[in-house]
Tab-separated table of C-alpha atoms in Angstrom:
chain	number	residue	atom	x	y	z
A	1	UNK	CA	0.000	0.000	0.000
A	2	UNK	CA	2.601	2.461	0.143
A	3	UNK	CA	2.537	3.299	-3.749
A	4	UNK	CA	-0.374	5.611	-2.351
A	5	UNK	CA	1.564	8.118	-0.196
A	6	UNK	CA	1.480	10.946	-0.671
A	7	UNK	CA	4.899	13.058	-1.753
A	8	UNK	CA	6.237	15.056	0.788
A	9	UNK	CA	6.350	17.921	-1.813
A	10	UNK	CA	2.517	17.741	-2.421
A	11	UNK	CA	1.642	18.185	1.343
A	12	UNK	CA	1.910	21.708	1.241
A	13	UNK	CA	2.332	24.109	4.318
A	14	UNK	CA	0.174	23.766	7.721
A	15	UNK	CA	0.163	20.580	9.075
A	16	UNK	CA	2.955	19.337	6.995
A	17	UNK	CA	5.299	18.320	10.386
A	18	UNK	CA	2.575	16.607	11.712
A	19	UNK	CA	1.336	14.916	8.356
A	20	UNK	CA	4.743	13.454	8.066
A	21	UNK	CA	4.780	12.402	11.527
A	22	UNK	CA	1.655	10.324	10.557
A	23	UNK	CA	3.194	8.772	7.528
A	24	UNK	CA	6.030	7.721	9.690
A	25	UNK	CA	3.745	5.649	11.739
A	26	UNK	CA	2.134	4.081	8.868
A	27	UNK	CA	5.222	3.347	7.216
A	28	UNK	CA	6.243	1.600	10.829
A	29	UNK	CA	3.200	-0.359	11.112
A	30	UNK	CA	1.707	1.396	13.698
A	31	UNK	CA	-1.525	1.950	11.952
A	32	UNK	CA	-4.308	3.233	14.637
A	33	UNK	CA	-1.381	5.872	15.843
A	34	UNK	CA	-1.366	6.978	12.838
A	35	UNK	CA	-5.456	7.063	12.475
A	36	UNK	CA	-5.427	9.075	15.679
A	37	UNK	CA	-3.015	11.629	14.567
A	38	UNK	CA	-4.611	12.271	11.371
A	39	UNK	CA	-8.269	12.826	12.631
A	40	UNK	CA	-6.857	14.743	15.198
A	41	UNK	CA	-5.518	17.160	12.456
A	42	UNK	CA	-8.573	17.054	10.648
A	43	UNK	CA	-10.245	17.925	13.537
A	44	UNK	CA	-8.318	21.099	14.047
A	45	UNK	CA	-8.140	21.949	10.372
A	46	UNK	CA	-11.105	20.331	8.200
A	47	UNK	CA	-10.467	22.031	5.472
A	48	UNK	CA	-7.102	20.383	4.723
A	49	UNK	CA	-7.305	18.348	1.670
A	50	UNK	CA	-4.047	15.962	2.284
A	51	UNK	CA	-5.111	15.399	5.598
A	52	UNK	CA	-8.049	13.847	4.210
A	53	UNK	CA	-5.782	12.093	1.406
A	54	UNK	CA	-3.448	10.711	4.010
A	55	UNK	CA	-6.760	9.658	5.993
A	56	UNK	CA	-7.935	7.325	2.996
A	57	UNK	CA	-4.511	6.145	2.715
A	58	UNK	CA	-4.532	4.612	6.144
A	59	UNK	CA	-7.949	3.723	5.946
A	60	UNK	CA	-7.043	1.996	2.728
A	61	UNK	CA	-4.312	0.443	4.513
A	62	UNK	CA	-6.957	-0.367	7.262
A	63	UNK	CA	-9.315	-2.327	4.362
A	64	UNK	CA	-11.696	0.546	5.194
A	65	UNK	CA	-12.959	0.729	2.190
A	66	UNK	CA	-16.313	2.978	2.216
A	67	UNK	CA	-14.066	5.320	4.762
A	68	UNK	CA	-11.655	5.503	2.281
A	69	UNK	CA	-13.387	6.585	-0.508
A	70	UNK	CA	-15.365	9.373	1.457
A	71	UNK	CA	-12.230	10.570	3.089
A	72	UNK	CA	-10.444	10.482	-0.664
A	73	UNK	CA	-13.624	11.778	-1.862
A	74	UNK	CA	-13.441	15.263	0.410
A	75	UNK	CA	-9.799	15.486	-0.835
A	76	UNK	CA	-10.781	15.878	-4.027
A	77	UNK	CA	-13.695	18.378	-3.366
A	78	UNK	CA	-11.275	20.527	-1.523
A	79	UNK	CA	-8.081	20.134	-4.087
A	80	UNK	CA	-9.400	18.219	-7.308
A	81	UNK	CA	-5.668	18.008	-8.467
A	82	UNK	CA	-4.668	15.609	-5.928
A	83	UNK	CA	-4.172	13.187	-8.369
A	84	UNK	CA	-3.017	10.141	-5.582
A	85	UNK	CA	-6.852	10.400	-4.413
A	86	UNK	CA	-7.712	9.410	-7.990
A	87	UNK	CA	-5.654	6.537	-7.658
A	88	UNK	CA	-6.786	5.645	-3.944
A	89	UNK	CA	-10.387	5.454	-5.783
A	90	UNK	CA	-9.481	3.534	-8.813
A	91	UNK	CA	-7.672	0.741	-6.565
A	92	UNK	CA	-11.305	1.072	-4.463
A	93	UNK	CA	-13.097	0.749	-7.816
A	94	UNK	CA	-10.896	-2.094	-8.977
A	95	UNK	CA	-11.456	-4.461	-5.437
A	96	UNK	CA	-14.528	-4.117	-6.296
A	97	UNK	CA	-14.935	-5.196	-9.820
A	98	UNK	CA	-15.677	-1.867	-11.362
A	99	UNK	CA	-13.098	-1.991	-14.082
A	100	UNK	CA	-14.420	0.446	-16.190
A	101	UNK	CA	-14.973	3.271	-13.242
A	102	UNK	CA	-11.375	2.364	-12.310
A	103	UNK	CA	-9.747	3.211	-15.611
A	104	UNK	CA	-11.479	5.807	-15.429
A	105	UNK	CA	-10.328	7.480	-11.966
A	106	UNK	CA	-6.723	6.318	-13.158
A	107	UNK	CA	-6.531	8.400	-15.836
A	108	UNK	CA	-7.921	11.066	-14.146
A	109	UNK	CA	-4.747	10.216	-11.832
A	110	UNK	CA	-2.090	10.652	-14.713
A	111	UNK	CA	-3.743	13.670	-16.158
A	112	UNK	CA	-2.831	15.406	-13.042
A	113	UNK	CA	0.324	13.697	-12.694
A	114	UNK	CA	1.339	12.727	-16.408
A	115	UNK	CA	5.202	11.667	-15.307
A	116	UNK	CA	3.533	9.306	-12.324
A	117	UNK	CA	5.080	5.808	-13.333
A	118	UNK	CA	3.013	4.126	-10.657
A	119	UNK	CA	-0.332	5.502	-12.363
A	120	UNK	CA	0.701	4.485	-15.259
A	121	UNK	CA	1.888	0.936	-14.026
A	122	UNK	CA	-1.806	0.381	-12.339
A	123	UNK	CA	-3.517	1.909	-15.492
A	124	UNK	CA	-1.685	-0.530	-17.595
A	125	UNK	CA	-2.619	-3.524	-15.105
A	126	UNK	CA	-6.373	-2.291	-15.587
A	127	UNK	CA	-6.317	-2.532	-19.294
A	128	UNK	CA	-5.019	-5.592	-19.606
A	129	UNK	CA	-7.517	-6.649	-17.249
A	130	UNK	CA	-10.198	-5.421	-19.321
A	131	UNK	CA	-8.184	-7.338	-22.251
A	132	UNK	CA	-7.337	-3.721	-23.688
A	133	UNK	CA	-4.008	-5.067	-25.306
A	134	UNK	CA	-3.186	-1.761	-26.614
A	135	UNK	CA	-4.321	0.741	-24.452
A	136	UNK	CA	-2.084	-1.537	-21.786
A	137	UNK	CA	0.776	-1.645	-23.997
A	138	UNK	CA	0.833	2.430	-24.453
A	139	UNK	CA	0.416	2.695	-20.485
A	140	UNK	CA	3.063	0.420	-19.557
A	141	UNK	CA	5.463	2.192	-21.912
A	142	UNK	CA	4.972	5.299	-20.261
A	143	UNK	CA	5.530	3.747	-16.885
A	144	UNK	CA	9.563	2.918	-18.187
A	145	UNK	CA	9.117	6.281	-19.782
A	146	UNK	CA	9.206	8.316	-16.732
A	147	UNK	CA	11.196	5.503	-14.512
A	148	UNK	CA	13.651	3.326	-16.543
A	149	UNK	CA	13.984	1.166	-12.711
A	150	UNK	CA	11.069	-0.655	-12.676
A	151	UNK	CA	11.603	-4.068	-13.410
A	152	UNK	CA	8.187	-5.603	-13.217
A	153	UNK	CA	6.643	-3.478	-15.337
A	154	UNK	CA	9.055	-4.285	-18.746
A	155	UNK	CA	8.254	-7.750	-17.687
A	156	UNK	CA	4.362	-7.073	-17.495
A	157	UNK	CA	5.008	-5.604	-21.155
A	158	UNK	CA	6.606	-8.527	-21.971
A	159	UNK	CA	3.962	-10.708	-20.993
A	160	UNK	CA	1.717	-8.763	-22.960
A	161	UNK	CA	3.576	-8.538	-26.029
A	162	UNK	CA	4.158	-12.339	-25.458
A	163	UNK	CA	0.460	-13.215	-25.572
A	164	UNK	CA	0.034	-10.855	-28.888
A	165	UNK	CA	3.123	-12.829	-30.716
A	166	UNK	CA	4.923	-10.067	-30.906
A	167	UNK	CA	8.081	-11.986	-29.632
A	168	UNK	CA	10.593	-9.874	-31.135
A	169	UNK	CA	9.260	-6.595	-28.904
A	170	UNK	CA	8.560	-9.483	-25.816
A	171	UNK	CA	12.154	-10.837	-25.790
A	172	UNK	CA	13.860	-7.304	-25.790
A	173	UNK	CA	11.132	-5.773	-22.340
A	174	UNK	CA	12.465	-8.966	-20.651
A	175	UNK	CA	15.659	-8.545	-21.530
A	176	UNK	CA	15.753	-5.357	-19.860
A	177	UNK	CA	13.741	-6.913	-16.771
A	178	UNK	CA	16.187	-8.930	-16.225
A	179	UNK	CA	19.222	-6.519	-16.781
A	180	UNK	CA	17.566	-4.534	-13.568
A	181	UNK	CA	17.219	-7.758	-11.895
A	182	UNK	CA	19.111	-10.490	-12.852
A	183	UNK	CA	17.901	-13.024	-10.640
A	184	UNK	CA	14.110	-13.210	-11.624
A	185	UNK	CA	13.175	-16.604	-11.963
A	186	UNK	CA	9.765	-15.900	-13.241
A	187	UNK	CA	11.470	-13.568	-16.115
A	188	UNK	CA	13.684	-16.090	-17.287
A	189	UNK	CA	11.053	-18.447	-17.186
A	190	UNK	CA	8.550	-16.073	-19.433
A	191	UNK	CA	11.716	-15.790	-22.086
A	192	UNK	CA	12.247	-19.656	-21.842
A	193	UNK	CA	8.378	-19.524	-22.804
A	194	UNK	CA	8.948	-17.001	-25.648
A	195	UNK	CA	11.662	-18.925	-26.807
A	196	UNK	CA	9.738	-22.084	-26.602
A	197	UNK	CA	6.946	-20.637	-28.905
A	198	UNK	CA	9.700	-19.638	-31.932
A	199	UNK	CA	10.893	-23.676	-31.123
A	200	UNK	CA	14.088	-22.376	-30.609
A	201	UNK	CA	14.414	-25.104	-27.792
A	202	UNK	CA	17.953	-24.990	-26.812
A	203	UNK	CA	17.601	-21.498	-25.674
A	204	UNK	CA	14.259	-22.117	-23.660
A	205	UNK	CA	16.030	-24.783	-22.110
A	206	UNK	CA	18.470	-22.501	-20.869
A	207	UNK	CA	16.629	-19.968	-19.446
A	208	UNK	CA	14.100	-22.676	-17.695
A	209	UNK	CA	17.106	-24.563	-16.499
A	210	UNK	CA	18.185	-20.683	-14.862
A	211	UNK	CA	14.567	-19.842	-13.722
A	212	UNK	CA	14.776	-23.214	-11.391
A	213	UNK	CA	18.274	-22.503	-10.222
A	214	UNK	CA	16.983	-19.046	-9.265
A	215	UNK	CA	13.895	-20.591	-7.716
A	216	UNK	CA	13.481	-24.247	-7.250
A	217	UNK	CA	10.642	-24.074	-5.671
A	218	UNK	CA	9.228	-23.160	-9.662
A	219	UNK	CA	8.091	-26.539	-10.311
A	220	UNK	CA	6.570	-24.635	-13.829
A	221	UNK	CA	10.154	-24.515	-14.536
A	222	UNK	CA	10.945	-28.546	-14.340
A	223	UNK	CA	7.556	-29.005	-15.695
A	224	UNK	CA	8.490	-26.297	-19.048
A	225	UNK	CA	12.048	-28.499	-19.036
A	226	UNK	CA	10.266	-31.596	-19.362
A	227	UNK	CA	8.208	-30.256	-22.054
A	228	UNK	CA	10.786	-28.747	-24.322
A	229	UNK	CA	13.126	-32.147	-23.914
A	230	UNK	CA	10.208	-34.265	-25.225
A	231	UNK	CA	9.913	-31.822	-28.141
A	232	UNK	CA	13.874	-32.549	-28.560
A	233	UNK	CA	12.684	-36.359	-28.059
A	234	UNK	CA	14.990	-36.655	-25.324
A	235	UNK	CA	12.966	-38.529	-23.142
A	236	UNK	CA	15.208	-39.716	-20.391
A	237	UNK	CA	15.473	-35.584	-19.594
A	238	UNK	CA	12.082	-35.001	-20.031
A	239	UNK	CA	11.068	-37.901	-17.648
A	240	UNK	CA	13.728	-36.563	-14.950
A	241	UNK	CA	12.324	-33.060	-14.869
A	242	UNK	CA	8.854	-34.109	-15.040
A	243	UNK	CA	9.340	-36.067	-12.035
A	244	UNK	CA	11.381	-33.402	-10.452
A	245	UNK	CA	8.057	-30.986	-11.100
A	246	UNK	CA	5.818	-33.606	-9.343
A	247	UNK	CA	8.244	-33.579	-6.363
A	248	UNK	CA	7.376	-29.727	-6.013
A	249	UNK	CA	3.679	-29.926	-6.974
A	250	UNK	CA	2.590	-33.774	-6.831
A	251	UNK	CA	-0.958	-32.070	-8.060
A	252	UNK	CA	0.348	-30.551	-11.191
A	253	UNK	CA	-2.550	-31.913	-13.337
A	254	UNK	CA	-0.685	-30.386	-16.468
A	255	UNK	CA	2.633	-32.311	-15.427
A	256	UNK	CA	0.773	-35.627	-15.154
A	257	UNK	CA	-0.428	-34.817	-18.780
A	258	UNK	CA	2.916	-34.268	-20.062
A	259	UNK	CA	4.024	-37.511	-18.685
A	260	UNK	CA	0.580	-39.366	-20.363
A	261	UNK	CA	2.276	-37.503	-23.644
A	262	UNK	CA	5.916	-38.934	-23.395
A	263	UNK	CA	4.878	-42.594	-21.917
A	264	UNK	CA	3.184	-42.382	-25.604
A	265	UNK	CA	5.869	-41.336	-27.341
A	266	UNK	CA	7.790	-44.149	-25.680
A	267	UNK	CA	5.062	-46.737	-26.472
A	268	UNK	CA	4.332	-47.546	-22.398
A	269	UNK	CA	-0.225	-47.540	-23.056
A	270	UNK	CA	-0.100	-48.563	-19.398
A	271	UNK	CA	1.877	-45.492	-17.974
A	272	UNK	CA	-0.129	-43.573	-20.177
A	273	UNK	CA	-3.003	-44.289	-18.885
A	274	UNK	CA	-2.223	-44.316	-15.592
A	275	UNK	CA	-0.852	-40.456	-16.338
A	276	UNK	CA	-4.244	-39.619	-17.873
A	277	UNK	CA	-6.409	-40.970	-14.533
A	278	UNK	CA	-3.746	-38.980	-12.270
A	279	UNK	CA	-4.537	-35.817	-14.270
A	280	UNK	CA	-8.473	-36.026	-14.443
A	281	UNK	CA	-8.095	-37.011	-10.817
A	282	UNK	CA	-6.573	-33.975	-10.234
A	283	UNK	CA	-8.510	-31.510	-12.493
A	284	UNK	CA	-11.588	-33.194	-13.930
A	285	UNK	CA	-11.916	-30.066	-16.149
A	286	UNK	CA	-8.673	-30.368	-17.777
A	287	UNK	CA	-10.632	-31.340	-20.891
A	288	UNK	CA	-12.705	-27.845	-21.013
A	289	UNK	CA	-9.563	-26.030	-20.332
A	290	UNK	CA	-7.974	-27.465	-23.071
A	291	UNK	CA	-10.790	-28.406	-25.840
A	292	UNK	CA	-7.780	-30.863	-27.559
A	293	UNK	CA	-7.176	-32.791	-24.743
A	294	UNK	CA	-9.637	-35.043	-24.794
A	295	UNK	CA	-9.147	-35.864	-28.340
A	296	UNK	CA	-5.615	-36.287	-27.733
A	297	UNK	CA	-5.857	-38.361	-24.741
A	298	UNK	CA	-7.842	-40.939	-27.296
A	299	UNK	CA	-5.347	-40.837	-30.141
A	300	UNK	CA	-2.721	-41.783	-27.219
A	301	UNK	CA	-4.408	-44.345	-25.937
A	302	UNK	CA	-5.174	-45.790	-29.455
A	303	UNK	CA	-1.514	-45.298	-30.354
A	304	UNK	CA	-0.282	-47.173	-27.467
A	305	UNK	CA	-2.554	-50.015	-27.767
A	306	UNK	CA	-1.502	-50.602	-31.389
A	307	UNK	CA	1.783	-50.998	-30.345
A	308	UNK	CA	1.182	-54.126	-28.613
């Protein structure tokens, strides 16, 4: 929650000493001292739009929400350029599954602030919630615009870009992700991914193989190994790291899968179906998630059984 605070060059004059002594709490933990500072200095000056801005921010912080948004709410009546009680609202808006409302409020939030990289990071997050590819794109490249240190938001491009097959623009966001942190295991495992998709399977090895080093606890990342090795048709890797994912995650229904898919390729119908009961065990929907699955899981079966 502390993305919300308020800069200590926006608090103006007045209570300024005091408003920062509130912060100071919040930022410590120490929540209801906070609370009882601030509606002490509303109390003495209730005309003071941070201290209502700093109030919603600790209710916020306090999952207030409808004290939150009244408190943000008088902010803006009394100073409707406060643009981090735009953004107070728009997270508000958001928890509660107004999407549209909360684009709204966010822009409002970067029209008053246009070099805010935060406002632009959670306007881009709201677009691509609302699936609005572009519109999350353009936000997202305003964030690294106006701060070329935020790491998570060149990945969140990349993802993006990712899902549109734009690769070429995907690889290079991660790329920098990773050059402002290098030891991202879920970036190296989105460019094994992206590598993976232009079957250029050596590389996605590698950077799977580095996401699990980083993290081990990735079982995606055995499971992604597994996956490109029985592309390569190296089975005896693919059935090490697919058992090394079940080790993490012994529910992976997608890991079981893969296994039903290289028992096949191996000609073993009785591990693959053994895979295939694990898997529907696990996730009986695995079928509607994946329309070609259950197609699949026939042709394997048939295969298999024809090989006897």
């Amino acid at each position: 929650m502390n993305e919300y605070i308020p800069t200590l060059k926006d608090l103006g004059t007045g209570n300024l000493s005091r408003l920062q002594v509130v912060q100071a709490y919040a930022q410590k933990g120490n929540i209801d001292r906070a609370l009882t500072e601030c509606l002490d200095i509303i109390e003495h000056d209730p005309q003071h739009p941070m201290g209502h801005l700093v109030l919603g921010w600790i209710y916020l912080i306090r999952g207030q929400s409808e004290e939150a948004t009244t408190a943000c709410e008088k902010s803006l009546a009394l100073d409707p350029s406060l643009a981090k009680g735009y953004l107070i609202l728009s997270h508000l808006k958001s928890e509660a599954g107004d999407i549209n409302s909360a684009i709204d409020l966010c822009e409002l939030s970067v029209r008053y602030a246009p070099e805010d990289s935060f406002g632009y990071l959670m306007l881009g997050d709201l677009y691509a919630g609302r699936e609005d590819v572009e519109q999350a794109i353009r936000a997202y490249r305003l964030a690294v615009k106006y701060n070329t240190q935020l790491p998570l938001v060149h990945f969140k491009l990349a993802s993006v870009l990712a899902e549109q097959g734009r690769e070429s623009e995907a690889i290079n966001e991660v790329q920098q992700a990773l050059l402002l942190n290098p030891g991202a295991a879920r970036a190296h495992q989105l460019l094994g991914d992206i590598y993976f998709a232009r079957q250029e399977y050596a590389e996605a090895v590698r950077e799977f193989q580095r996401s699990v080093q980083l993290n081990p606890q990735l079982y995606e990342g055995f499971h992604k190994i597994g996956m490109t090795f029985l592309e390569l048709g190296q089975f005896g890797l693919a059935l090490t790291n697919f058992r090394q994912a079940l080790l993490v995650n012994p529910k992976s229904a997608e890991t079981h899968y893969g296994l039903a898919r290289l028992y096949a390729r191996m000609g073993q119908p009785e591990q693959v179906s053994t895979e295939i009961d694990e898997a529907l065990a696990i996730n009986p929907r695995l079928g509607e998630l994946h329309p070609d699955i259950d197609d699949l899981v026939a042709g394997l079966k048939n295969a298999c059984t024809s090989t006897e």
